[in-house]
Amino acid sequence: MERIGVVLGSREATPLEFWVGVEGEGLLRLDDLVVVEGYHSKVGQVRYFGMVDHVAKAHEGENFDTDTFLAAEGKIPVSLAYVAHVSVTRILPEEFFPPDPGSPVYLAQGGDLELALYYEAMRNQRGSTKLPAGLLKNGEVAYLNLEFLNGVKGGHVNISGISGVAAKTSYATFLLKSLLESGVLEDAHQAKVLLFNVKGEDLFFLDKANARLTEEARKEYARLGLPATPFGSVAFLAPPKKEGYLPDVDTRLEGVRAYHWDLVQFAQRGLLPFLFADKGALTNLGFLVVHVAEKLRRLAEKQKGPPLLVEDWPGEDLPDGITFDALGRVRLQSFAELVRYLEFKLLGPESGEGEGDRGWTARQARGTLEAFVRRLRASVENVGHLLRGDRPGNPPDPLKGEQVHVVDLAKLHPQAQMFVVGALLKDLFERKERGQYRGRVFIVLDELNKYAPRDEESPIKDVLLDIAERGRSLGVILIGAQQTASEVERRVVGNAAIRVVGRLDAAEAERPEYRYLPASFRQRALILPQGSVILSQPEIPVPLLVRFPFPAWATKREEVLEDNSAEALRRELF
């Protein structure tokens, strides 16, 4: 063990904290882990493990600020005091009496480091549950206890930080790499990932090797026990262009599938409420939305689609292109036609003078019905290309096929983004509740403050709350991210066993949501470099500052390696 100093006697030492005087050429930094051995005749030997959370240097022997200049010139005698404050993380055995002043202090390395961070306790009957989560400052691997992530003892991850600097998505994808390929997650081959791409097309190259990956980064992956390769099994899905059926993407033109729902799927799955999911949309409309959704579900019952069949049509003149089935029912082949049909059922003749079908209006006031219809009319431009009746629907299905499903939202209108997120999460959670898939499902969703806002209500928020509160017992784990945790529903953030913080805004760092971080960590969150995060987990009483390696997968087209297939790179490495 490397001796670094002694426990100071000039400052109070307690079982939970003490000060260290660094001696000679010793170096003690923030986040370093130390160990001290104490002894009492009635208890025996006790070992104190702790983390340095404050370091300082000062001249002893100066009375005035200007004495520093005299000391620098050697005109007055001074001594340099190099001290560090240590917060105790663990005592073995648990005998809570203070260490003696003058006790030697050593850097915690090897087995001592594992004891300091409770790594030896990260085991179950099947073996180790140490999930690589990054690297500590001293180069050692930082671990998460998998059982607080996979739903056994806890679940969910929440990541906060400034957009573009905190690298929230980069850390989330690194964590996925560790989950899927470290060998720690049991039945990792059965795990599925639903990854929402909310900005640009950065996640459309997860299966391509990164040409900018350095040899040093490869060594870091090796130290973490992870292959420095892109993801091997990825499906990329994008919304169709508003005209036609081709995926609306710019940078990746191959291997991308367009997704949409047909009108029968829309009706049978009760997806109407997700068109009313943004802020303020449900004012006075909530009951009517639910009622109409149920009427549509009954209408579509036993239909196979893709057109939605209805018995009657508004007005005497049918629009161009309208056709009938063998029973004389009208085929609705676009979302615009469905909206026009609902307008007829709710408001009556197109002149607006008559009354609607009372079975559809739920006895709501005319003003409420008109507000509902106005909302639907406005949504045609936003979601019409996602809801079609002219060909069978093919919405993303993260429980089938490839292991990782990247679903693009970036170019969609906010209303369409809300619809896609709500529809997919509702369907996935209901299928898991019915036991239709046994493997674990990891959902990665950025901008949680939009989908689960603290002060607003919406159907999507209800689904996310269900996932946060009951998901871990069903094997549904949310890896959520946002710039400001203070604007996200408390129960969504509070149910996350693992908290991750990247670079924070100064005002945000002072919010109550970050009080679990010691003051020194909140201050450091303001200057964190890209690639470093503060990691908090239940078993370790202090947060850890960790860095994670540069992505081995391309994050933009310019980074794509020439021979970029994951399989080719694996052959080269192994």
XYZ file of N, CA and C in Angstrom, residues 264-478:
645
model
N -57.142 0.989 -38.999
C -57.723 -0.043 -38.136
C -56.844 -0.240 -36.900
N -55.527 -0.257 -37.073
C -54.627 -0.340 -35.913
C -54.824 0.868 -35.000
N -54.939 2.037 -35.578
C -55.157 3.268 -34.812
C -56.415 3.156 -33.953
N -57.473 2.627 -34.536
C -58.743 2.525 -33.816
C -58.719 1.382 -32.801
N -58.264 0.206 -33.211
C -58.290 -0.967 -32.324
C -57.395 -0.778 -31.098
N -56.278 -0.088 -31.246
C -55.323 0.072 -30.141
C -55.627 1.280 -29.256
N -56.686 2.020 -29.588
C -57.070 3.155 -28.753
C -56.025 4.251 -28.719
N -55.501 4.633 -29.896
C -54.393 5.591 -29.951
C -54.837 7.047 -30.076
N -56.137 7.284 -30.193
C -56.623 8.656 -30.358
C -56.128 9.600 -29.255
N -56.120 9.201 -27.964
C -55.699 10.146 -26.918
C -54.294 10.703 -27.115
N -53.417 9.983 -27.828
C -52.051 10.463 -27.994
C -51.941 11.587 -29.016
N -53.051 11.896 -29.692
C -53.085 13.107 -30.521
C -53.426 14.334 -29.686
N -53.780 14.118 -28.441
C -54.146 15.210 -27.530
C -53.193 15.220 -26.335
N -51.927 14.887 -26.591
C -51.011 14.657 -25.478
C -50.101 15.827 -25.150
N -50.104 16.894 -25.957
C -49.217 18.005 -25.628
C -49.886 18.948 -24.634
N -49.102 19.902 -24.135
C -49.551 20.754 -23.032
C -50.864 21.482 -23.362
N -51.779 21.399 -22.457
C -53.023 22.139 -22.577
C -54.051 21.541 -23.501
N -53.700 20.440 -24.184
C -54.619 19.904 -25.186
C -55.851 19.256 -24.568
N -55.751 18.768 -23.348
C -56.849 18.000 -22.777
C -57.831 18.845 -21.955
N -57.643 20.151 -21.930
C -58.553 20.990 -21.170
C -59.986 20.797 -21.658
N -60.857 20.328 -20.772
C -62.289 20.104 -21.051
C -62.553 19.047 -22.123
N -61.514 18.380 -22.604
C -61.718 17.420 -23.678
C -61.481 15.980 -23.243
N -60.947 15.804 -22.051
C -60.512 14.483 -21.632
C -61.568 13.408 -21.776
N -62.756 13.648 -21.243
C -63.814 12.635 -21.285
C -64.226 12.336 -22.723
N -64.358 13.371 -23.537
C -64.783 13.178 -24.927
C -63.748 12.378 -25.712
N -62.479 12.658 -25.486
C -61.412 11.928 -26.182
C -61.496 10.443 -25.871
N -61.645 10.112 -24.597
C -61.733 8.710 -24.197
C -62.980 8.060 -24.790
N -64.083 8.787 -24.789
C -65.342 8.246 -25.311
C -65.231 7.949 -26.808
N -64.695 8.896 -27.583
C -64.582 8.691 -29.026
C -63.591 7.571 -29.331
N -62.531 7.484 -28.553
C -61.558 6.402 -28.751
C -62.226 5.042 -28.568
N -63.111 4.934 -27.584
C -63.808 3.673 -27.355
C -64.803 3.381 -28.487
N -65.456 4.410 -28.994
C -66.375 4.211 -30.120
C -65.608 3.719 -31.355
N -64.434 4.288 -31.587
C -63.619 3.850 -32.717
C -63.147 2.407 -32.520
N -62.798 2.069 -31.289
C -62.359 0.697 -31.024
C -63.476 -0.301 -31.348
N -64.681 0.020 -30.947
C -65.806 -0.867 -31.224
C -66.107 -0.929 -32.721
N -65.949 0.215 -33.382
C -66.193 0.264 -34.816
C -65.204 -0.633 -35.569
N -63.957 -0.627 -35.116
C -62.907 -1.373 -35.816
C -62.808 -2.819 -35.357
N -63.589 -3.182 -34.351
C -63.508 -4.534 -33.807
C -63.733 -5.568 -34.905
N -62.841 -6.542 -34.970
C -62.889 -7.649 -35.942
C -62.561 -7.212 -37.365
N -62.305 -5.928 -37.596
C -61.855 -5.511 -38.920
C -60.364 -5.824 -39.069
N -59.926 -6.084 -40.301
C -58.530 -6.418 -40.560
C -57.777 -5.282 -41.245
N -58.522 -4.361 -41.859
C -57.868 -3.211 -42.456
C -57.116 -3.576 -43.738
N -56.320 -2.630 -44.277
C -55.994 -1.353 -43.644
C -57.072 -0.276 -43.674
N -58.012 -0.234 -44.698
C -59.018 0.825 -44.596
C -59.979 0.548 -43.444
N -60.485 1.608 -42.857
C -61.489 1.481 -41.804
C -62.862 1.548 -42.470
N -63.697 0.558 -42.195
C -65.012 0.472 -42.841
C -66.078 1.110 -41.961
N -66.911 1.983 -42.557
C -67.987 2.648 -41.821
C -69.295 2.491 -42.592
N -70.397 2.574 -41.870
C -71.707 2.335 -42.465
C -72.246 3.545 -43.217
N -71.939 4.745 -42.745
C -72.510 5.947 -43.338
C -71.405 6.948 -43.660
N -71.750 7.935 -44.471
C -70.768 8.941 -44.888
C -71.441 10.303 -44.887
N -70.741 11.346 -44.435
C -71.347 12.685 -44.384
C -71.649 13.232 -45.769
N -72.844 13.762 -45.911
C -73.213 14.407 -47.170
C -73.621 13.417 -48.243
N -74.159 13.924 -49.310
C -74.624 13.064 -50.386
C -73.520 12.741 -51.384
N -72.567 13.665 -51.538
C -71.507 13.471 -52.534
C -70.295 12.841 -51.874
N -69.856 11.718 -52.442
C -68.660 11.055 -51.930
C -67.414 11.677 -52.557
N -66.337 11.871 -51.778
C -65.096 12.413 -52.340
C -64.513 11.466 -53.374
N -63.687 12.024 -54.260
C -63.020 11.208 -55.266
C -62.178 10.142 -54.579
N -62.217 8.937 -55.125
C -61.386 7.866 -54.596
C -62.069 7.000 -53.567
N -63.208 7.430 -53.027
C -63.904 6.633 -52.017
C -64.474 5.377 -52.683
N -64.292 4.240 -52.043
C -64.813 2.973 -52.572
C -65.623 2.271 -51.492
N -66.311 1.204 -51.908
C -67.165 0.449 -51.005
C -66.688 -0.993 -50.952
N -66.995 -1.664 -49.832
C -66.719 -3.100 -49.777
C -67.947 -3.854 -50.263
N -67.897 -5.174 -50.186
C -68.983 -6.001 -50.718
C -70.305 -5.774 -50.002
N -70.238 -5.277 -48.750
C -71.455 -5.041 -47.970
C -71.946 -3.601 -48.077
N -71.314 -2.831 -48.948
C -71.743 -1.454 -49.138
C -71.185 -0.476 -48.132
N -70.231 -0.900 -47.332
C -69.634 0.012 -46.353
C -68.550 0.863 -47.018
N -68.422 2.092 -46.533
C -67.443 3.025 -47.084
C -66.058 2.692 -46.532
N -65.057 2.715 -47.428
C -63.672 2.496 -47.018
C -63.005 3.850 -46.728
N -62.592 4.060 -45.487
C -61.815 5.267 -45.146
C -60.350 4.956 -45.387
N -59.717 5.684 -46.319
C -58.365 5.348 -46.737
C -57.329 6.399 -46.381
N -57.697 7.386 -45.604
C -56.730 8.385 -45.138
C -57.206 8.948 -43.806
N -56.265 9.512 -43.063
C -56.624 10.104 -41.775
C -57.553 11.295 -41.980
N -57.357 12.035 -43.089
C -58.234 13.178 -43.373
C -59.678 12.716 -43.529
N -59.881 11.559 -44.180
C -61.239 11.040 -44.331
C -61.820 10.615 -42.991
N -60.985 10.038 -42.122
C -61.462 9.663 -40.789
C -61.863 10.909 -39.993
N -61.094 11.977 -40.099
C -61.429 13.214 -39.390
C -62.754 13.773 -39.909
N -62.936 13.726 -41.218
C -64.194 14.235 -41.784
C -65.371 13.386 -41.298
N -65.163 12.079 -41.196
C -66.218 11.190 -40.706
C -66.556 11.515 -39.248
N -65.528 11.717 -38.405
C -65.779 12.051 -37.001
C -66.480 13.396 -36.869
N -66.125 14.328 -37.738
C -66.800 15.629 -37.711
C -68.288 15.455 -37.987
N -68.622 14.612 -38.939
C -70.034 14.340 -39.255
C -70.739 13.698 -38.062
N -70.093 12.727 -37.401
C -70.724 12.018 -36.297
C -70.905 12.922 -35.073
N -70.031 13.884 -34.906
C -70.083 14.728 -33.703
C -70.906 15.998 -33.915
N -70.839 16.570 -35.132
C -71.477 17.873 -35.344
C -72.647 17.819 -36.292
N -72.857 16.702 -36.962
C -73.988 16.602 -37.868
C -73.635 17.048 -39.266
N -74.627 17.551 -40.037
C -74.402 17.974 -41.429
C -73.244 18.965 -41.520
N -72.633 18.983 -42.687
C -71.425 19.792 -42.883
C -71.688 21.287 -42.720
N -72.920 21.697 -42.845
C -73.233 23.115 -42.666
C -73.008 23.562 -41.236
N -72.951 22.597 -40.317
C -72.773 22.942 -38.913
C -74.059 23.299 -38.232
N -75.190 23.216 -38.963
C -76.470 23.614 -38.390
C -77.124 22.503 -37.567
N -76.856 21.245 -37.926
C -77.578 20.150 -37.298
C -76.922 19.652 -36.031
N -77.450 18.513 -35.586
C -76.918 17.889 -34.392
C -76.176 16.620 -34.762
N -75.184 16.275 -33.964
C -74.423 15.068 -34.222
C -75.131 13.840 -33.687
N -74.494 12.709 -33.924
C -74.980 11.432 -33.426
C -74.766 11.383 -31.918
N -75.871 11.295 -31.147
C -75.746 11.390 -29.693
C -74.930 10.242 -29.107
N -74.896 9.121 -29.810
C -74.066 8.022 -29.330
C -72.589 8.338 -29.388
N -72.224 9.295 -30.234
C -70.821 9.690 -30.362
C -70.491 10.929 -29.540
N -71.456 11.815 -29.324
C -71.157 13.095 -28.674
C -71.033 12.997 -27.170
N -71.506 11.917 -26.564
C -71.443 11.733 -25.113
C -72.080 12.904 -24.376
N -73.089 13.537 -25.041
C -73.830 14.659 -24.446
C -72.925 15.823 -24.051
N -71.839 16.002 -24.781
C -70.952 17.129 -24.510
C -71.491 18.405 -25.151
N -71.115 19.534 -24.585
C -71.558 20.822 -25.120
C -71.019 21.017 -26.531
N -71.787 21.802 -27.316
C -71.396 22.053 -28.714
C -69.977 22.640 -28.791
N -69.657 23.531 -27.878
C -68.328 24.154 -27.902
C -67.210 23.139 -27.711
N -67.453 22.160 -26.826
C -66.440 21.120 -26.599
C -66.269 20.266 -27.842
N -67.397 19.928 -28.484
C -67.334 19.121 -29.700
C -66.588 19.863 -30.803
N -66.852 21.153 -30.943
C -66.175 21.938 -31.975
C -64.677 22.056 -31.689
N -64.326 22.210 -30.432
C -62.908 22.281 -30.076
C -62.202 20.970 -30.411
N -62.884 19.857 -30.144
C -62.334 18.546 -30.465
C -62.096 18.416 -31.965
N -63.087 18.807 -32.761
C -62.971 18.688 -34.212
C -61.887 19.612 -34.750
N -61.805 20.839 -34.224
C -60.742 21.757 -34.668
C -59.367 21.146 -34.415
N -59.233 20.517 -33.274
C -57.966 19.883 -32.924
C -57.628 18.767 -33.915
N -58.628 17.971 -34.255
C -58.388 16.879 -35.204
C -58.037 17.421 -36.584
N -58.752 18.445 -37.032
C -58.445 19.028 -38.341
C -57.000 19.505 -38.405
N -56.561 20.167 -37.346
C -55.191 20.689 -37.318
C -54.158 19.576 -37.319
N -54.535 18.414 -36.806
C -53.573 17.324 -36.704
C -53.363 16.583 -38.020
N -54.252 16.794 -38.988
C -54.130 16.072 -40.261
C -52.780 16.349 -40.907
N -52.375 17.600 -40.943
C -51.093 17.961 -41.552
C -49.926 17.362 -40.783
N -50.065 17.215 -39.467
C -48.956 16.756 -38.629
C -48.776 15.249 -38.630
N -49.887 14.502 -38.646
C -49.792 13.043 -38.482
C -50.415 12.260 -39.628
N -50.930 12.954 -40.652
C -51.615 12.258 -41.732
C -50.743 11.222 -42.426
N -49.426 11.474 -42.518
C -48.539 10.515 -43.186
C -48.206 9.328 -42.297
N -48.531 9.407 -40.998
C -48.291 8.300 -40.073
C -49.516 7.417 -39.903
N -50.701 7.908 -40.274
C -51.958 7.179 -40.103
C -52.618 7.055 -41.464
N -52.588 5.863 -42.029
C -53.026 5.677 -43.407
C -54.005 4.516 -43.511
N -54.828 4.569 -44.531
C -55.767 3.489 -44.755
C -55.601 2.838 -46.105
N -54.523 3.189 -46.826
C -54.354 2.672 -48.183
C -53.369 1.510 -48.264
N -52.690 1.177 -47.158
C -51.817 0.008 -47.148
C -51.647 -0.465 -45.705
N -51.355 -1.758 -45.503
C -51.241 -2.278 -44.133
C -50.191 -1.525 -43.316
N -50.505 -1.305 -42.061
C -49.578 -0.603 -41.185
C -48.379 -1.471 -40.822
N -47.249 -0.813 -40.571
C -46.044 -1.508 -40.105
C -45.358 -0.684 -39.019
N -46.045 -0.455 -37.886
C -45.428 0.330 -36.812
C -44.223 -0.403 -36.240
N -43.284 0.320 -35.641
C -42.114 -0.324 -35.033
C -42.537 -1.374 -34.010
N -41.858 -2.514 -34.027
C -42.124 -3.576 -33.057
C -40.800 -3.970 -32.415
N -40.437 -3.317 -31.297
C -39.133 -3.572 -30.675
C -39.000 -4.957 -30.061
N -40.091 -5.723 -29.977
C -40.016 -7.055 -29.380
C -39.751 -8.145 -30.419
N -39.631 -7.746 -31.679
C -39.364 -8.712 -32.739
C -38.124 -8.300 -33.524
N -37.470 -9.288 -34.116
C -36.357 -8.992 -35.009
C -35.105 -8.567 -34.280
N -34.483 -7.496 -34.737
C -33.196 -7.043 -34.229
C -33.267 -6.706 -32.738
N -32.088 -6.698 -32.115
C -32.040 -6.461 -30.666
C -32.284 -5.001 -30.321
N -31.772 -4.088 -31.134
C -31.920 -2.647 -30.887
C -32.773 -2.045 -31.997
N -33.802 -1.314 -31.614
C -34.657 -0.619 -32.583
C -34.491 0.885 -32.374
N -33.947 1.557 -33.386
C -33.812 3.011 -33.351
C -34.992 3.610 -34.099
N -35.813 4.363 -33.394
C -37.023 4.963 -33.983
C -36.809 6.466 -34.077
N -36.814 6.966 -35.293
C -36.519 8.382 -35.517
C -37.755 9.245 -35.285
N -37.540 10.357 -34.560
C -38.609 11.337 -34.311
C -38.207 12.736 -34.769
N -36.958 12.891 -35.180
C -36.352 14.213 -35.284
C -37.117 15.166 -36.200
N -37.599 14.681 -37.336
C -38.235 15.579 -38.297
C -39.737 15.743 -38.083
N -40.283 15.010 -37.144
C -41.726 15.058 -36.930
C -42.141 16.327 -36.195
N -43.354 16.764 -36.452
C -43.963 17.851 -35.678
C -44.087 17.381 -34.227
N -43.988 18.298 -33.251
C -44.104 17.881 -31.844
C -45.332 17.029 -31.550
N -46.462 17.332 -32.180
C -47.660 16.514 -31.945
C -47.442 15.089 -32.449
N -46.785 14.947 -33.602
C -46.508 13.615 -34.141
C -45.482 12.887 -33.271
N -44.502 13.607 -32.741
C -43.533 12.981 -31.835
C -44.232 12.410 -30.611
N -45.134 13.206 -30.040
C -45.869 12.735 -28.865
C -46.695 11.501 -29.207
N -47.304 11.512 -30.383
C -48.129 10.375 -30.780
C -47.290 9.104 -30.902
N -46.152 9.189 -31.587
C -45.324 7.997 -31.811
C -44.818 7.443 -30.483
N -44.300 8.314 -29.611
C -43.781 7.856 -28.319
C -44.897 7.207 -27.505
N -46.043 7.879 -27.419
C -47.147 7.342 -26.630
C -47.651 6.020 -27.168
N -47.832 5.935 -28.495
C -48.363 4.713 -29.096
C -47.425 3.535 -28.876
N -46.111 3.744 -29.047
C -45.163 2.644 -28.894
C -45.032 2.205 -27.438
N -44.964 3.158 -26.523
C -44.810 2.793 -25.114
C -46.059 2.085 -24.594
N -47.226 2.555 -24.992
C -48.478 1.912 -24.563
C -48.524 0.466 -25.046
N -48.236 0.260 -26.313
C -48.302 -1.093 -26.876
C -47.273 -2.010 -26.221
N -46.064 -1.517 -26.053
C -45.000 -2.337 -25.457
C -45.344 -2.728 -24.025
N -45.786 -1.759 -23.227
C -46.067 -2.029 -21.814
C -47.246 -2.993 -21.672
N -48.265 -2.831 -22.495
C -49.421 -3.734 -22.413
C -49.039 -5.158 -22.791
N -48.184 -5.313 -23.786
C -47.746 -6.655 -24.182
C -46.895 -7.300 -23.103
N -46.069 -6.513 -22.431
C -45.280 -7.055 -21.317
C -46.201 -7.444 -20.158
N -47.229 -6.658 -19.924
C -48.187 -7.005 -18.873
C -48.884 -8.326 -19.179
N -49.149 -8.576 -20.438
C -49.814 -9.824 -20.834
C -48.834 -10.994 -20.920
N -47.570 -10.740 -20.671
C -46.571 -11.805 -20.695
C -46.212 -12.283 -22.084
N -46.313 -11.398 -23.083
C -46.052 -11.807 -24.461
C -44.569 -11.794 -24.820
N -43.733 -11.266 -23.931
C -42.282 -11.332 -24.153
C -41.600 -11.447 -22.801
N -40.719 -12.441 -22.661
C -40.130 -12.720 -21.356
C -38.846 -11.937 -21.098
N -38.152 -11.550 -22.151
C -36.886 -10.840 -21.963
C -37.079 -9.427 -21.458
N -35.991 -8.832 -20.988
C -36.047 -7.448 -20.520
C -36.057 -6.481 -21.701
N -36.708 -5.345 -21.495
C -36.786 -4.314 -22.522
C -36.266 -3.015 -21.928
N -35.292 -2.412 -22.593
C -34.717 -1.141 -22.155
C -35.198 -0.045 -23.105
N -35.795 1.002 -22.535
C -36.317 2.125 -23.311
C -35.423 3.336 -23.063
N -34.895 3.914 -24.127
C -34.053 5.112 -24.004
C -34.828 6.283 -24.596
N -35.136 7.261 -23.749
C -35.955 8.407 -24.169
C -35.368 9.699 -23.624
N -34.951 10.566 -24.525
C -34.454 11.892 -24.146
C -35.633 12.865 -24.085
N -35.377 14.048 -23.536
C -36.392 15.105 -23.419
C -37.585 14.654 -22.587
N -37.311 14.018 -21.446
C -38.388 13.571 -20.556
C -39.262 14.724 -20.099
N -38.678 15.919 -20.005
C -39.471 17.066 -19.542
C -40.615 17.375 -20.504
N -40.502 16.931 -21.762
C -41.595 17.138 -22.727
C -42.650 16.050 -22.598
N -42.230 14.825 -22.325
C -43.161 13.702 -22.311
C -43.755 13.432 -20.923
N -43.054 13.848 -19.878
C -43.582 13.681 -18.517
C -43.360 14.972 -17.734
N -43.973 16.076 -18.159
C -43.761 17.369 -17.481
C -44.324 17.360 -16.070
N -43.687 18.107 -15.208
C -44.086 18.124 -13.797
C -45.479 18.681 -13.586
N -45.838 19.736 -14.299
C -47.075 20.454 -13.984
C -48.191 20.229 -15.003
N -48.043 19.261 -15.885
C -49.073 18.998 -16.886
C -49.500 17.536 -16.825
N -50.692 17.262 -17.316
C -51.190 15.897 -17.390
C -51.344 15.496 -18.853
N -51.064 14.241 -19.151
C -51.241 13.753 -20.511
C -51.236 12.234 -20.497
N -51.783 11.595 -21.545
C -51.761 10.130 -21.605
C -50.346 9.555 -21.614
N -49.409 10.247 -22.264
C -48.028 9.749 -22.306
C -47.425 9.769 -20.905
N -47.682 10.823 -20.168
C -47.175 10.908 -18.805
C -47.706 9.751 -17.970
N -48.961 9.396 -18.165
C -49.539 8.269 -17.423
C -48.806 6.970 -17.738
N -48.471 6.754 -19.031
C -47.749 5.541 -19.420
C -46.357 5.535 -18.802
N -45.670 6.676 -18.848
C -44.318 6.759 -18.282
C -44.338 6.548 -16.771
N -45.364 7.059 -16.106
C -45.490 6.818 -14.660
C -45.691 5.333 -14.383
N -46.491 4.682 -15.201
C -46.696 3.238 -15.056
C -45.371 2.494 -15.202
N -44.590 2.884 -16.211
C -43.296 2.240 -16.431
C -42.362 2.506 -15.260
N -42.349 3.751 -14.767
C -41.456 4.109 -13.661
C -41.815 3.373 -12.376
N -43.112 3.189 -12.131
C -43.545 2.620 -10.857
C -43.726 1.108 -10.893
N -44.089 0.559 -12.050
C -44.329 -0.890 -12.110
C -43.454 -1.603 -13.127
N -42.747 -0.834 -13.944
C -42.023 -1.431 -15.047
C -40.950 -2.412 -14.642
N -40.214 -2.123 -13.560
C -39.088 -3.001 -13.212
C -39.562 -4.403 -12.855
N -40.757 -4.517 -12.281
C -41.272 -5.842 -11.943
C -41.673 -6.630 -13.184
N -41.875 -5.918 -14.313
C -42.245 -6.566 -15.570
C -41.050 -6.700 -16.511
N -39.898 -6.183 -16.081
C -38.729 -6.240 -16.947
C -38.674 -5.117 -17.964
N -39.346 -3.997 -17.692
C -39.303 -2.819 -18.563
C -38.514 -1.738 -17.834
N -37.370 -1.374 -18.376
C -36.466 -0.434 -17.717
C -36.349 0.833 -18.548
N -36.568 1.975 -17.906
C -36.502 3.272 -18.578
C -35.140 3.921 -18.329
